[in-house]
Amino acid sequence: GLLHAGGWGTVTIAPFDTPYVLGPSAHATAPKMLKIGPLGKLIREQGVDPASVVGALEGLLQRYETPQGVAVPAACWIVTARR
């Protein structure tokens, strides 16, 4: 609706699901996640010691380890329109 109201036409919206590789291994990826992105922000805002959660985070990330690295499910929408 927003695109049509802005003068755009032929609007198509398609889901795009793909694995997203966060890093080479759970061990290498966990410390980075505790410093950057939304998890890093929460850790800083809550005053949590990153060392107290790194083990649990590594355990979670190990579930997603593949030969290509830590690949978590990711999804977005691809929107195209023409004027």
Short mmCIF file of C-alpha atoms in Angstrom, two decimals:
data_model
loop_
_atom_site.label_atom_id
_atom_site.label_comp_id
_atom_site.label_asym_id
_atom_site.label_seq_id
_atom_site.Cartn_x
_atom_site.Cartn_y
_atom_site.Cartn_z
CA GLY A 1 0.00 0.00 0.00
CA LEU A 2 2.77 2.48 0.83
CA LEU A 3 4.53 1.93 -2.47
CA HIS A 4 1.33 2.30 -4.48
CA ALA A 5 0.50 5.51 -2.58
CA GLY A 6 3.97 6.81 -3.47
CA GLY A 7 3.39 6.31 -7.18
CA TRP A 8 5.01 2.93 -7.56
CA GLY A 9 3.38 0.11 -9.48
CA THR A 10 3.96 -3.51 -10.35
CA VAL A 11 4.87 -4.24 -6.75
CA THR A 12 6.04 -7.75 -6.01
CA ILE A 13 7.00 -9.16 -2.65
CA ALA A 14 8.82 -12.47 -2.36
CA PRO A 15 10.16 -14.25 0.71
CA PHE A 16 13.86 -15.08 0.76
CA ASP A 17 15.03 -17.70 3.23
CA THR A 18 18.72 -18.57 3.41
CA PRO A 19 21.36 -19.73 5.84
CA TYR A 20 23.46 -16.84 7.15
CA VAL A 21 27.05 -17.70 8.07
CA LEU A 22 28.06 -15.85 11.24
CA GLY A 23 31.60 -17.16 11.49
CA PRO A 24 33.88 -20.15 11.02
CA SER A 25 33.03 -21.94 14.29
CA ALA A 26 31.00 -21.53 17.47
CA HIS A 27 34.21 -20.91 19.42
CA ALA A 28 35.27 -18.07 17.09
CA THR A 29 31.80 -16.59 16.64
CA ALA A 30 30.54 -16.36 20.24
CA PRO A 31 33.04 -13.71 21.46
CA LYS A 32 32.28 -11.51 18.45
CA MET A 33 28.53 -11.74 19.05
CA LEU A 34 29.07 -10.62 22.63
CA LYS A 35 30.76 -7.42 21.42
CA ILE A 36 28.72 -6.35 18.37
CA GLY A 37 25.14 -6.46 17.14
CA PRO A 38 22.00 -6.69 19.25
CA LEU A 39 23.42 -9.24 21.69
CA GLY A 40 26.49 -7.11 22.31
CA LYS A 41 24.29 -4.10 22.94
CA LEU A 42 22.16 -6.02 25.47
CA ILE A 43 25.26 -7.29 27.26
CA ARG A 44 26.61 -3.75 27.61
CA GLU A 45 23.26 -2.18 28.59
CA GLN A 46 22.57 -4.82 31.25
CA GLY A 47 26.09 -4.71 32.66
CA VAL A 48 26.49 -8.47 32.19
CA ASP A 49 29.98 -9.95 32.27
CA PRO A 50 30.42 -11.48 28.77
CA ALA A 51 32.54 -14.27 30.26
CA SER A 52 29.48 -15.46 32.20
CA VAL A 53 27.49 -16.23 29.04
CA VAL A 54 30.10 -17.12 26.41
CA GLY A 55 29.91 -20.85 27.20
CA ALA A 56 26.13 -20.98 26.86
CA LEU A 57 26.29 -18.99 23.62
CA GLU A 58 28.93 -21.33 22.18
CA GLY A 59 26.69 -24.28 23.06
CA LEU A 60 23.79 -22.71 21.21
CA LEU A 61 25.91 -21.85 18.17
CA GLN A 62 27.31 -25.39 17.99
CA ARG A 63 23.84 -26.56 16.91
CA TYR A 64 24.31 -24.55 13.71
CA GLU A 65 27.88 -25.54 12.84
CA THR A 66 28.32 -26.79 9.29
CA PRO A 67 31.39 -27.40 7.10
CA GLN A 68 30.86 -23.81 5.82
CA GLY A 69 30.76 -22.32 9.34
CA VAL A 70 28.05 -21.36 11.82
CA ALA A 71 25.02 -21.06 9.52
CA VAL A 72 21.82 -19.82 11.19
CA PRO A 73 18.45 -19.59 9.45
CA ALA A 74 17.74 -16.10 8.09
CA ALA A 75 14.77 -14.61 6.27
CA CYS A 76 13.77 -11.37 4.63
CA TRP A 77 11.41 -10.04 1.98
CA ILE A 78 12.55 -8.94 -1.44
CA VAL A 79 10.36 -6.06 -2.63
CA THR A 80 10.50 -4.73 -6.18
CA ALA A 81 8.46 -1.98 -7.81
CA ARG A 82 8.44 0.12 -10.95
CA ARG A 83 7.48 3.71 -11.68
#
